[in-house]
Amino acid sequence: AMTHPDDLALDLAQFDRVLSGELDRYAMEKRFFHKHGQVLWTNLSVGCIRKPDGGVDYFVSVIEDTTDARAARDQLRESEEKFRLLFNHSKDAILLMAADGTILDVNPAACEMFGRSPEAIRRMGRSGLVDPEDPRVQAARELRARKGSVVAEITMIRANGETFPAEIASSIYFDKSGRQRTSTIIRDLSE
């Protein structure tokens, strides 16, 4: 494998610092070229064993290939950026909730739809947004609990007390820590 030219100067500078006795070891993220031409990302750790006079007897280098991990991290970041764009620019309201119904996040469309700030929506919780007289609400929750997701029409309430018909698509999922979460997309059907 051959060092990527953009990483060569830093590697050599650190190597020279070890030779001069300024450092005993260094670590860096470093790219190499594979014999087939693709770039390999690595974590490079270099240390030395010194002779009694302080000169370098020999070097020990450990190279960990992080190409796949880096690609997965980049893919995750890209996925999170896409989610955030969709979340922030959706015309439909989106609520992300904990298993107990606590609202964890709301998008700008939800604030506009309900006429409330994100903090006010979080304080109210999901039950403050739905018409308590609508029997379809409990039926939708029970169906979601049984099947993992539900699409239903229910009546919701704006900050000014006005009720409106809405279609909800709500799904249960688990976050990366294994905690149960619910996402609910709400479309205002009043028009």
Coordinates of C-alpha atoms in Angstrom, one line a residue:
A1 CA 0.0 0.0 0.0
M2 CA 1.2 3.5 -0.8
T3 CA 0.5 6.6 1.3
H4 CA -2.0 9.1 -0.1
P5 CA 0.0 12.3 -1.0
D6 CA -2.3 14.5 1.1
D7 CA -1.3 12.6 4.3
L8 CA 2.4 12.1 3.6
A9 CA 3.8 15.4 4.9
L10 CA 2.0 15.1 8.3
D11 CA 3.1 11.5 8.7
L12 CA 6.7 12.3 7.9
A13 CA 6.7 15.3 10.2
Q14 CA 5.5 13.2 13.1
F15 CA 8.0 10.4 12.2
D16 CA 10.8 13.0 12.3
R17 CA 9.6 14.2 15.8
V18 CA 10.0 10.6 17.0
L19 CA 13.5 10.3 15.4
S20 CA 14.6 13.6 17.1
G21 CA 13.4 12.3 20.5
E22 CA 10.6 14.9 20.8
L23 CA 7.9 12.2 20.8
D24 CA 7.9 8.5 21.5
R25 CA 4.7 7.7 19.7
Y26 CA 2.0 9.3 17.5
A27 CA -1.4 8.4 16.0
M28 CA -3.2 9.8 13.0
E29 CA -5.9 9.1 10.5
K30 CA -4.1 8.2 7.3
R31 CA -5.1 7.2 3.8
F32 CA -3.3 4.6 1.7
F33 CA -3.8 3.5 -1.9
H34 CA -4.7 -0.2 -2.3
K35 CA -2.8 -2.0 -5.1
H36 CA -6.1 -1.8 -7.1
G37 CA -6.2 1.9 -6.7
Q38 CA -9.0 2.5 -4.2
V39 CA -8.3 4.7 -1.1
L40 CA -8.1 2.9 2.2
W41 CA -8.8 4.9 5.4
T42 CA -6.8 3.8 8.4
N43 CA -5.9 4.7 12.0
L44 CA -2.2 4.6 12.2
S45 CA -0.3 4.3 15.5
V46 CA 3.5 4.5 15.5
G47 CA 5.7 4.0 18.5
C48 CA 9.4 3.3 19.0
I49 CA 11.7 1.3 21.3
R50 CA 14.8 3.4 22.1
K51 CA 18.4 2.3 22.6
P52 CA 20.1 3.2 25.9
D53 CA 21.6 6.3 24.1
G54 CA 18.1 7.5 23.3
G55 CA 18.3 6.7 19.6
V56 CA 15.6 4.7 17.9
D57 CA 16.2 0.9 18.0
Y58 CA 13.1 0.1 16.1
F59 CA 9.6 1.2 15.3
V60 CA 6.3 -0.5 15.9
S61 CA 3.4 0.5 13.6
V62 CA -0.2 -0.6 13.9
I63 CA -2.5 0.1 11.0
E64 CA -6.2 -0.4 11.5
D65 CA -8.3 -0.4 8.3
T66 CA -11.3 1.9 9.0
T67 CA -12.6 2.2 5.4
D68 CA -15.8 0.2 6.0
A69 CA -16.5 1.9 9.4
R70 CA -15.9 5.3 7.8
A71 CA -18.2 4.5 4.9
A72 CA -20.9 3.4 7.4
R73 CA -20.5 6.5 9.4
D74 CA -20.7 8.7 6.3
Q75 CA -23.8 6.8 5.2
L76 CA -25.4 7.3 8.6
R77 CA -24.6 11.0 8.6
E78 CA -26.0 11.4 5.1
S79 CA -29.1 9.5 6.1
E80 CA -29.5 11.7 9.2
E81 CA -29.1 14.8 7.0
K82 CA -31.8 13.6 4.6
F83 CA -34.2 12.8 7.6
R84 CA -33.6 16.2 9.1
L85 CA -34.3 17.9 5.7
L86 CA -37.5 15.9 5.3
F87 CA -38.5 16.5 8.9
N88 CA -38.0 20.3 8.7
H89 CA -39.5 20.9 5.3
S90 CA -42.5 18.5 5.3
K91 CA -45.8 20.1 4.7
D92 CA -47.3 17.4 7.1
A93 CA -46.9 17.7 10.8
I94 CA -44.5 15.1 12.3
L95 CA -44.3 14.2 16.0
L96 CA -41.7 11.9 17.4
M97 CA -42.7 10.4 20.8
A98 CA -41.5 8.1 23.6
A99 CA -43.5 4.9 24.4
D100 CA -45.4 6.8 27.1
G101 CA -46.6 9.5 24.7
T102 CA -44.1 12.1 25.7
I103 CA -43.4 14.2 22.6
L104 CA -39.6 14.3 22.0
D105 CA -39.5 16.4 18.8
V106 CA -41.9 18.2 16.5
N107 CA -41.3 19.7 13.1
P108 CA -42.2 23.3 12.0
A109 CA -45.3 22.1 10.1
A110 CA -46.7 20.7 13.4
C111 CA -46.2 24.1 15.1
E112 CA -48.0 25.8 12.2
M113 CA -50.8 23.2 12.1
F114 CA -51.6 23.4 15.8
G115 CA -50.7 27.1 16.3
R116 CA -48.3 26.3 19.1
S117 CA -44.5 26.5 19.8
P118 CA -42.5 23.2 20.0
E119 CA -42.3 23.7 23.7
A120 CA -46.0 24.1 24.1
I121 CA -46.7 21.0 22.0
R122 CA -44.2 19.0 24.1
R123 CA -45.7 20.3 27.3
M124 CA -49.3 19.3 26.2
G125 CA -48.3 15.8 25.0
R126 CA -50.2 13.9 22.3
S127 CA -53.5 13.8 24.3
G128 CA -53.6 17.6 24.2
L129 CA -53.7 17.6 20.4
V130 CA -56.5 15.2 19.8
D131 CA -60.3 15.7 20.4
P132 CA -61.0 13.7 23.5
E133 CA -64.6 13.1 22.3
D134 CA -63.4 11.3 19.2
P135 CA -63.8 7.5 19.8
R136 CA -61.5 6.7 16.8
V137 CA -58.4 7.9 18.8
Q138 CA -58.4 5.0 21.3
A139 CA -59.2 2.6 18.5
A140 CA -56.2 3.9 16.5
R141 CA -53.9 3.6 19.5
E142 CA -55.0 0.0 20.1
L143 CA -54.5 -0.9 16.4
R144 CA -51.0 0.6 16.4
A145 CA -50.1 -1.3 19.6
R146 CA -51.3 -4.5 18.0
K147 CA -49.9 -4.1 14.5
G148 CA -47.0 -1.7 15.0
S149 CA -48.5 0.9 12.7
V150 CA -51.9 2.5 11.9
V151 CA -53.4 4.9 9.3
A152 CA -56.6 6.5 10.5
E153 CA -58.7 9.6 10.4
I154 CA -59.2 11.4 13.7
T155 CA -60.3 14.9 14.9
M156 CA -57.5 17.2 16.3
I157 CA -57.6 20.5 18.0
R158 CA -55.7 23.8 17.2
A159 CA -54.5 26.2 19.9
N160 CA -57.5 28.4 19.3
G161 CA -59.9 25.5 20.1
E162 CA -60.9 24.9 16.5
T163 CA -61.2 21.2 15.7
F164 CA -60.2 19.8 12.3
P165 CA -60.2 16.4 10.6
A166 CA -56.7 14.8 10.1
E167 CA -55.3 11.7 8.7
I168 CA -52.6 10.2 10.8
A169 CA -50.0 7.6 9.9
S170 CA -48.3 6.4 13.1
S171 CA -45.6 3.7 13.5
I172 CA -43.8 2.2 16.4
Y173 CA -40.0 1.8 16.0
F174 CA -36.9 1.3 18.2
D175 CA -34.1 3.8 18.4
K176 CA -30.4 2.8 18.3
S177 CA -30.5 2.3 22.1
G178 CA -33.4 -0.1 21.8
R179 CA -36.0 2.3 23.3
Q180 CA -39.5 2.2 21.8
R181 CA -40.5 5.3 19.9
T182 CA -43.4 6.4 17.8
S183 CA -43.5 8.6 14.8
T184 CA -46.7 10.2 13.7
I185 CA -47.3 12.0 10.5
I186 CA -50.4 14.2 10.5
R187 CA -52.1 15.6 7.4
D188 CA -54.7 18.3 7.8
L189 CA -57.8 17.3 5.8
S190 CA -59.9 20.4 6.5
E191 CA -59.4 21.8 3.0

